[in-house]
């Protein structure tokens, strides 16, 4: 099929490349000239494992092109809208201006029978509103909502081989067109749920709200473990053996961040309140509060470890992205902790395999190094905040030899406390005895 993908960020760049890889003829469109220049040159504008390979192969096939000119969407039959919906500057709600602008700019280029497919995460009710906009300006075109569930770090795999496909449609022709787009994925056995707009929109936010709730649940247990001497990691293992509960997303630590979970639960609460059903998801405010308290907890542990005052002490922050295998520092708990400790007067040195440029752009006041050893050398405290494999594999004896004082806060509960204590470390985890 001929496909356009509007928005070439973390979602759209992967989607465009993956669709071309699946055999479609794809044009990726973005207003950011620098990003489009990089993509055209086969260079992923952000770190995502496997993206460079799929991008190069799709470009070489001749089936993938990139442009800043929305007029090149003309001729495609399916138009994916994959722009961001960040938190609004002045409220907890989602900022829909990019989605609205993308759809509006597309309208003059829509042909009869074209399908506009929303991929962005939006408040329930958006698809119905945009379907009205499309119907008014291009009466022969259709709209569908097809939420995306990819995880950063696994985005290529999740796009080509997702857990499920969800179509929010108002027309059987839209379903048939999406089936053609995803023919290969469907033939691989991926389940597909065909539903209305509102359900499709809600599936996405409900899934992220559930994941956020699961993380905050275990972090709440960590808070209780901290005052009782229990160990939250063993607790998670034990309850996780119950297949109804499951062990995944029960890793207690500094909590969730990124461009999705935090803003999605806030936007969900804001939308529910608009709908007069705020009480139904009021618990998500507590989920958010528990999550933010974990960052306070890590900062408090650091202050405590440094004898009450971090001033003048060197602190090595290991990891700055919101999770490993990504360069994304949006709402990163690690960056937040680093900034807080810097604000308390510590000499904070941040290291990370992929996230330094993004972090430096946001917080130039911090010191950054690519070398883990350099961050740790003569440090009074190390804080492991993002569980990159290179940090979880660190040898405690070697680290002890580098630091001025062997103290570590394991803010992701990924280290073996016994091994670190044996190497002379004052070790603290979160919710771990
Ligand atoms: C999340 C969802 O998992 C995706 O399904 C969804 O498509 C995406 O948001 C989105 O809406 O676009 P992502 O933001 O890439 O994906 O990251 P996750 O893997 O969900 O992790 C989110 C945060 O939770 C990270 O900061 C991670 O460190 C934290 N986390 C995760 C925990 O603190 N504990 C856990 O047990 C699991």
Coordinates of C-alpha atoms and ligand atoms in Angstrom, one line a residue:
X1 CA 0.0 0.0 0.0
X2 CA 1.0 3.6 -0.3
X3 CA 1.3 5.1 3.2
X4 CA 2.2 8.4 4.7
X5 CA 3.4 8.8 8.3
X6 CA 3.1 12.3 9.8
X7 CA 5.5 12.9 12.6
X8 CA 8.9 11.2 12.6
X9 CA 9.7 11.1 16.3
X10 CA 10.1 8.0 18.6
X11 CA 6.9 6.6 17.3
X12 CA 6.6 7.8 13.7
X13 CA 10.2 7.1 12.6
X14 CA 10.0 3.5 13.7
X15 CA 6.5 3.1 12.3
X16 CA 7.5 4.5 8.9
X17 CA 10.6 2.3 8.7
X18 CA 8.7 -0.8 9.9
X19 CA 5.8 -0.3 7.4
X20 CA 8.4 0.0 4.5
X21 CA 10.1 -3.1 5.8
X22 CA 6.7 -4.9 5.7
X23 CA 6.6 -4.1 2.0
X24 CA 4.6 -0.9 1.8
X25 CA 5.6 2.3 0.0
X26 CA 6.0 4.9 2.7
X27 CA 6.7 8.6 2.9
X28 CA 7.7 9.9 6.4
X29 CA 6.8 13.6 7.0
X30 CA 8.0 15.9 9.7
X31 CA 8.3 19.7 10.1
X32 CA 11.8 19.3 11.6
X33 CA 14.2 19.7 8.7
X34 CA 17.2 18.4 10.7
X35 CA 15.4 15.2 11.6
X36 CA 14.3 14.6 8.1
X37 CA 17.8 15.2 6.8
X38 CA 19.2 12.6 9.2
X39 CA 16.5 10.1 8.4
X40 CA 17.1 10.6 4.6
X41 CA 20.8 9.9 5.3
X42 CA 19.9 6.6 7.0
X43 CA 20.7 8.0 10.5
X44 CA 18.3 7.4 13.3
X45 CA 17.7 10.8 15.0
X46 CA 17.6 9.1 18.4
X47 CA 18.9 5.9 19.9
X48 CA 16.7 2.9 19.4
X49 CA 18.1 -0.6 19.1
X50 CA 17.6 -2.0 15.5
X51 CA 16.2 1.2 14.0
X52 CA 19.4 2.1 12.0
X53 CA 19.3 -1.4 10.4
X54 CA 15.6 -1.3 9.5
X55 CA 15.9 2.3 8.3
X56 CA 18.9 1.5 6.1
X57 CA 17.3 -1.6 4.6
X58 CA 14.0 0.3 3.9
X59 CA 15.8 3.2 2.3
X60 CA 17.9 0.9 0.2
X61 CA 14.7 -0.9 -1.0
X62 CA 13.5 2.5 -2.4
X63 CA 10.2 2.0 -0.6
X64 CA 10.9 4.7 2.1
X65 CA 11.3 8.4 1.6
X66 CA 11.3 11.4 3.9
X67 CA 10.1 14.9 3.4
X68 CA 9.1 18.1 5.2
X69 CA 6.4 18.8 2.6
X70 CA 3.0 17.6 3.6
X71 CA 1.9 17.8 0.0
X72 CA 3.8 14.5 -0.5
X73 CA 1.1 12.8 1.5
X74 CA -1.1 13.1 -1.6
X75 CA -1.3 9.8 -3.4
X76 CA -1.0 7.7 -0.3
X77 CA -4.1 5.7 0.7
X78 CA -3.4 5.4 4.4
X79 CA -2.1 8.4 6.5
X80 CA -0.8 7.6 9.9
X81 CA -0.8 10.5 12.4
X82 CA 2.1 9.8 14.8
X83 CA 2.9 13.2 16.4
X84 CA 3.4 13.8 20.1
X85 CA 0.7 14.7 22.7
X86 CA 2.9 16.1 25.5
X87 CA 1.5 17.4 28.8
X88 CA 0.2 20.9 28.3
X89 CA 2.3 23.6 29.8
X90 CA -0.4 25.0 32.0
X91 CA -2.4 21.9 33.1
X92 CA -2.3 18.2 33.5
X93 CA -4.2 17.6 30.2
X94 CA -2.7 16.5 26.9
X95 CA -1.6 19.2 24.4
X96 CA -3.4 18.2 21.3
X97 CA -2.1 21.1 19.1
X98 CA 0.3 18.8 17.2
X99 CA -2.4 16.3 16.4
X100 CA -4.8 19.0 15.3
X101 CA -2.2 20.7 13.2
X102 CA -1.2 17.4 11.5
X103 CA -4.8 16.5 10.6
X104 CA -5.5 20.0 9.4
X105 CA -2.4 20.1 7.2
X106 CA -3.3 16.8 5.7
X107 CA -6.9 17.7 4.8
X108 CA -6.1 19.4 1.4
X109 CA -4.1 16.3 0.3
X110 CA -6.7 13.6 1.1
X111 CA -8.1 11.7 -1.9
X112 CA -11.4 9.8 -2.1
X113 CA -11.4 6.7 0.0
X114 CA -8.2 7.7 1.9
X115 CA -7.9 6.6 5.5
X116 CA -6.5 8.8 8.2
X117 CA -5.2 6.7 11.1
X118 CA -4.5 8.2 14.5
X119 CA -1.6 6.5 16.4
X120 CA -0.9 9.2 18.9
X121 CA -2.2 8.8 22.5
X122 CA -5.2 11.1 22.9
X123 CA -7.9 11.8 25.3
X124 CA -11.1 9.8 24.7
X125 CA -13.4 11.8 22.3
X126 CA -10.6 13.1 20.1
X127 CA -11.1 10.5 17.3
X128 CA -14.8 11.3 17.1
X129 CA -14.1 15.0 16.9
X130 CA -11.4 14.6 14.2
X131 CA -13.6 12.2 12.2
X132 CA -16.0 15.2 12.1
X133 CA -13.2 17.5 10.8
X134 CA -12.2 14.9 8.1
X135 CA -15.9 14.4 7.1
X136 CA -16.4 18.1 6.7
X137 CA -13.4 18.8 4.5
X138 CA -12.9 15.5 2.7
X139 CA -16.3 13.7 2.7
X140 CA -14.9 10.7 0.9
X141 CA -12.1 10.1 3.4
X142 CA -12.4 8.0 6.6
X143 CA -10.7 8.1 10.0
X144 CA -9.6 5.2 12.3
X145 CA -7.8 5.1 15.7
X146 CA -5.1 2.5 15.9
X147 CA -3.2 3.0 19.2
X148 CA 0.5 2.1 19.5
X149 CA 1.8 0.0 22.3
X150 CA 5.5 0.0 21.5
X151 CA 8.1 0.3 24.3
X152 CA 11.2 2.4 23.7
X153 CA 14.2 0.1 23.5
X154 CA 12.0 -2.6 21.8
X155 CA 10.2 -0.3 19.4
X156 CA 11.2 -2.1 16.1
X157 CA 10.2 -5.5 17.4
X158 CA 7.0 -4.2 19.0
X159 CA 6.0 -2.5 15.8
X160 CA 6.6 -5.5 13.5
X161 CA 5.4 -8.1 15.9
X162 CA 3.1 -6.4 18.4
X163 CA 1.1 -8.2 21.2
X164 CA -2.1 -7.0 19.7
X165 CA -3.6 -4.7 17.1
X166 CA -6.5 -2.4 18.1
X167 CA -8.6 -0.7 15.5
X168 CA -11.1 2.0 16.5
X169 CA -13.3 2.3 13.4
X170 CA -16.6 3.6 12.2
X171 CA -16.6 1.9 8.8
X172 CA -15.9 -1.7 7.6
X173 CA -13.8 -0.3 4.8
X174 CA -11.4 1.2 7.3
X175 CA -11.0 -2.3 8.9
X176 CA -10.3 -3.8 5.5
X177 CA -7.6 -1.2 4.8
X178 CA -5.9 -1.7 8.1
X179 CA -6.0 -5.5 7.6
X180 CA -4.1 -4.9 4.4
X181 CA -1.6 -2.6 6.1
X182 CA -1.0 -5.3 8.8
X183 CA -1.5 -8.4 6.6
X184 CA 1.9 -9.8 7.5
X185 CA 1.5 -9.1 11.2
X186 CA -2.0 -10.7 11.2
X187 CA -0.8 -13.7 9.3
X188 CA 1.8 -14.2 12.1
X189 CA -1.1 -14.7 14.5
X190 CA -1.2 -11.3 16.2
X191 CA -4.7 -10.9 17.8
X192 CA -6.7 -7.9 16.6
X193 CA -9.5 -6.1 18.4
X194 CA -11.9 -4.2 16.2
X195 CA -13.9 -1.7 18.1
X196 CA -15.3 1.9 18.2
X197 CA -13.3 5.0 18.6
X198 CA -13.8 5.6 22.3
X199 CA -12.8 2.0 23.2
X200 CA -9.7 2.2 21.1
X201 CA -8.6 5.5 22.7
X202 CA -9.3 4.1 26.2
X203 CA -7.5 0.8 25.6
X204 CA -4.3 2.8 25.2
X205 CA -4.6 5.0 28.3
X206 CA -6.0 2.1 30.3
X207 CA -3.0 0.0 29.5
X208 CA -0.6 2.7 30.5
X209 CA -2.6 3.5 33.6
X210 CA -2.5 -0.2 34.6
X211 CA 1.2 -0.5 34.1
X212 CA 1.8 2.7 36.1
X213 CA -0.5 1.4 38.9
X214 CA 1.4 -1.9 39.0
X215 CA 4.7 -0.1 39.4
X216 CA 3.3 2.3 42.1
X217 CA 1.7 -0.6 43.9
X218 CA 5.0 -2.3 44.3
X219 CA 6.7 1.0 45.2
X220 CA 4.0 1.5 47.9
X221 CA 4.9 -1.9 49.2
X222 CA 8.5 -0.7 49.2
X223 CA 7.5 2.2 51.5
X224 CA 5.9 -0.3 53.9
X225 CA 9.0 -2.6 53.6
X226 CA 11.2 0.4 54.6
X227 CA 9.4 0.8 57.9
X228 CA 9.1 -2.9 58.7
X229 CA 12.5 -4.3 57.6
X230 CA 10.9 -6.5 54.9
X231 CA 12.4 -6.9 51.4
X232 CA 10.2 -5.7 48.6
X233 CA 12.2 -7.7 45.9
X234 CA 11.4 -11.0 47.6
X235 CA 7.9 -9.8 48.2
X236 CA 7.6 -9.1 44.4
X237 CA 9.0 -12.5 43.6
X238 CA 6.6 -14.2 45.9
X239 CA 3.4 -12.5 44.7
X240 CA 4.7 -12.6 41.1
X241 CA 4.6 -16.4 41.2
X242 CA 0.8 -16.1 41.3
X243 CA 0.1 -16.1 37.6
X244 CA -3.0 -13.8 38.1
X245 CA -0.5 -11.2 39.4
X246 CA 2.6 -11.9 37.3
X247 CA 6.2 -10.7 38.1
X248 CA 6.6 -8.2 35.2
X249 CA 6.4 -4.5 36.1
X250 CA 6.8 -5.3 39.8
X251 CA 10.3 -3.9 40.0
X252 CA 10.3 -1.4 42.9
X253 CA 12.8 1.4 42.7
X254 CA 12.9 5.1 41.8
X255 CA 9.7 4.7 39.8
X256 CA 8.5 5.4 36.3
X257 CA 9.3 8.2 34.0
X258 CA 9.5 8.8 30.2
X259 CA 7.4 10.5 27.6
X260 CA 4.3 8.3 28.2
X261 CA 3.3 6.8 31.6
X262 CA 3.6 10.1 33.7
X263 CA 1.8 12.3 31.2
X264 CA -0.7 9.7 30.1
X265 CA -2.1 9.1 33.7
X266 CA -2.3 12.9 34.2
X267 CA -4.1 13.4 30.9
X268 CA -6.5 10.5 31.8
X269 CA -7.4 12.1 35.1
X270 CA -7.9 15.5 33.4
X271 CA -10.1 14.0 30.8
X272 CA -12.2 12.0 33.3
X273 CA -12.7 15.2 35.3
X274 CA -13.9 17.0 32.2
X275 CA -16.4 14.1 31.7
X276 CA -17.6 14.4 35.3
X277 CA -16.1 11.0 36.2
X278 CA -13.0 12.3 38.0
X279 CA -13.6 10.0 41.0
X280 CA -13.3 6.9 38.8
X281 CA -9.6 7.5 38.2
X282 CA -8.8 9.6 41.2
X283 CA -6.5 6.7 42.4
X284 CA -4.2 7.6 39.5
X285 CA -3.3 10.8 41.4
X286 CA -2.1 8.6 44.2
X287 CA -0.2 6.4 41.7
X288 CA 1.5 9.6 40.5
X289 CA 2.2 10.8 44.1
X290 CA 3.7 7.4 45.1
X291 CA 5.9 7.6 42.0
X292 CA 7.2 11.1 42.8
X293 CA 7.8 10.2 46.4
X294 CA 10.3 7.5 45.3
X295 CA 12.5 10.3 43.8
X296 CA 12.3 12.1 47.2
X297 CA 13.3 8.9 48.9
X298 CA 16.4 8.4 46.7
X299 CA 17.4 12.1 47.4
X300 CA 16.8 11.5 51.1
X301 CA 18.9 8.3 51.1
X302 CA 21.7 10.3 49.4
X303 CA 21.6 13.1 52.0
X304 CA 21.6 10.5 54.8
X305 CA 24.5 8.6 53.2
X306 CA 26.5 11.8 53.0
X307 CA 26.0 12.6 56.7
X308 CA 23.2 15.0 56.3
X309 CA 24.8 17.4 53.8
X310 CA 25.7 16.6 50.2
X311 CA 27.5 20.0 49.9
X312 CA 30.9 19.6 48.3
X313 CA 30.7 15.8 48.1
X314 CA 31.2 14.1 44.7
X315 CA 28.2 12.0 43.7
X316 CA 28.4 9.7 40.7
X317 CA 25.0 9.2 39.0
X318 CA 25.0 6.0 37.0
X319 CA 22.4 6.3 34.2
X320 CA 20.4 9.3 33.2
X321 CA 17.8 8.0 30.8
X322 CA 14.3 7.1 32.0
X323 CA 15.1 3.4 31.4
X324 CA 18.0 1.5 29.7
X325 CA 18.3 0.9 26.0
X326 CA 17.0 4.4 25.2
X327 CA 18.4 7.9 25.0
X328 CA 15.2 9.5 26.2
X329 CA 15.5 11.7 29.3
X330 CA 11.9 13.0 29.2
X331 CA 10.6 13.0 32.8
X332 CA 13.6 10.8 33.7
X333 CA 13.7 9.9 37.5
X334 CA 17.5 9.7 37.1
X335 CA 17.9 13.2 35.7
X336 CA 15.5 14.5 38.4
X337 CA 17.6 12.9 41.2
X338 CA 20.8 14.3 39.7
X339 CA 19.3 17.8 39.5
X340 CA 18.1 17.6 43.1
X341 CA 21.5 16.6 44.4
X342 CA 23.2 19.3 42.4
X343 CA 20.7 21.8 43.9
X344 CA 21.8 20.6 47.4
X345 CA 25.4 21.5 46.6
X346 CA 26.8 18.1 45.6
X347 CA 29.4 17.8 42.8
X348 CA 27.2 15.6 40.6
X349 CA 28.9 13.7 37.8
X350 CA 26.5 12.0 35.5
X351 CA 27.3 9.1 33.2
X352 CA 25.2 7.2 30.7
X353 CA 25.8 5.1 27.6
X354 CA 23.3 7.0 25.4
X355 CA 21.5 9.8 27.2
X356 CA 24.3 12.4 27.8
X357 CA 23.5 14.7 24.9
X358 CA 19.8 14.9 25.7
X359 CA 20.5 15.4 29.4
X360 CA 23.1 18.1 28.7
X361 CA 20.7 20.0 26.5
X362 CA 18.2 20.1 29.4
X363 CA 20.5 20.5 32.3
X364 CA 23.8 22.0 31.3
X365 CA 24.7 22.8 35.0
X366 CA 25.5 19.1 35.6
X367 CA 28.9 17.5 34.8
X368 CA 28.8 14.7 32.3
X369 CA 31.2 12.0 31.3
X370 CA 31.0 9.0 29.0
X371 CA 33.5 7.1 31.2
X372 CA 32.0 5.2 34.1
X373 CA 35.4 5.1 35.9
X374 CA 35.7 8.9 35.6
X375 CA 32.3 9.4 37.2
X376 CA 33.2 7.0 40.1
X377 CA 36.8 8.1 40.7
X378 CA 37.1 9.7 44.1
X379 CA 33.3 9.8 44.5
X380 CA 31.8 9.9 48.0
X381 CA 28.6 8.2 46.8
X382 CA 27.4 6.3 43.7
X383 CA 23.7 6.3 42.8
X384 CA 22.6 3.7 40.3
X385 CA 19.4 5.2 38.9
X386 CA 19.1 3.5 35.4
X387 CA 19.8 -0.2 35.2
X388 CA 22.0 -0.3 32.1
X389 CA 23.6 -3.7 31.8
X390 CA 27.1 -2.1 32.2
X391 CA 26.1 -0.8 35.6
X392 CA 24.4 -3.9 36.9
X393 CA 27.6 -5.8 35.8
X394 CA 30.0 -3.6 37.7
X395 CA 32.5 -5.4 39.9
X396 CA 32.0 -4.0 43.5
X397 CA 35.7 -4.6 44.4
X398 CA 36.9 -2.6 41.4
X399 CA 34.4 0.2 42.1
X400 CA 35.5 0.3 45.7
X401 CA 39.0 0.9 44.5
X402 CA 37.9 3.9 42.5
X403 CA 35.8 5.7 45.0
X404 CA 36.9 7.9 47.9
X405 CA 34.2 6.3 50.1
X406 CA 32.4 3.1 49.1
X407 CA 28.8 4.0 49.3
X408 CA 26.1 3.0 46.8
X409 CA 22.4 3.6 46.5
X410 CA 20.8 1.0 44.2
X411 CA 17.8 2.9 43.1
X412 CA 16.6 0.1 40.9
X413 CA 17.2 -2.8 43.2
X414 CA 19.4 -4.6 40.6
X415 CA 22.6 -5.2 42.6
X416 CA 23.4 -8.1 44.9
X417 CA 23.5 -6.3 48.4
X418 CA 25.7 -9.1 49.9
X419 CA 28.4 -8.8 47.2
X420 CA 28.5 -5.0 47.5
X421 CA 28.6 -5.1 51.3
X422 CA 31.3 -7.7 51.2
X423 CA 33.4 -5.3 49.1
X424 CA 33.1 -2.8 51.9
X425 CA 30.2 -0.8 50.6
X426 CA 27.5 1.0 52.6
X427 CA 24.6 -0.3 50.3
X428 CA 21.0 0.9 50.3
X429 CA 18.3 -0.3 48.0
X430 CA 14.7 0.8 47.9
X431 CA 12.4 -1.2 50.2
X432 CA 15.2 -3.7 50.8
X433 CA 16.3 -4.6 54.3
Ligands
LIG1 C1 5.2 2.6 27.9 C2 4.4 1.3 27.7 O1 5.1 0.2 28.4 C3 4.2 1.0 26.2 O2 3.4 -0.2 26.1 C4 3.5 2.2 25.6 O3 3.4 2.0 24.2 C5 4.4 3.4 25.7 O4 4.6 3.7 27.2 C6 3.7 4.6 25.1 O5 2.7 5.0 25.6 O6 4.2 5.0 24.1 P1 7.9 3.1 27.7 O7 7.5 4.5 28.1 O8 8.8 2.9 26.5 O9 6.5 2.3 27.3 O10 8.5 2.4 28.9 P2 8.2 1.2 29.9 O11 9.0 0.1 29.6 O12 6.7 1.1 30.1 O13 8.8 1.9 31.3 C7 8.2 3.0 31.8 C8 8.9 3.4 33.1 O14 8.6 2.5 34.2 C9 10.5 3.4 33.1 O15 10.9 4.6 33.7 C10 10.8 2.1 33.8 O16 12.1 2.2 34.4 C11 9.7 2.1 34.9 N1 9.5 0.7 35.4 C12 9.1 -0.3 34.6 C13 9.6 0.5 36.8 O17 10.0 1.4 37.6 N2 9.4 -0.7 37.3 C14 9.0 -1.8 36.5 O18 8.8 -2.9 37.0 C15 8.8 -1.5 35.1

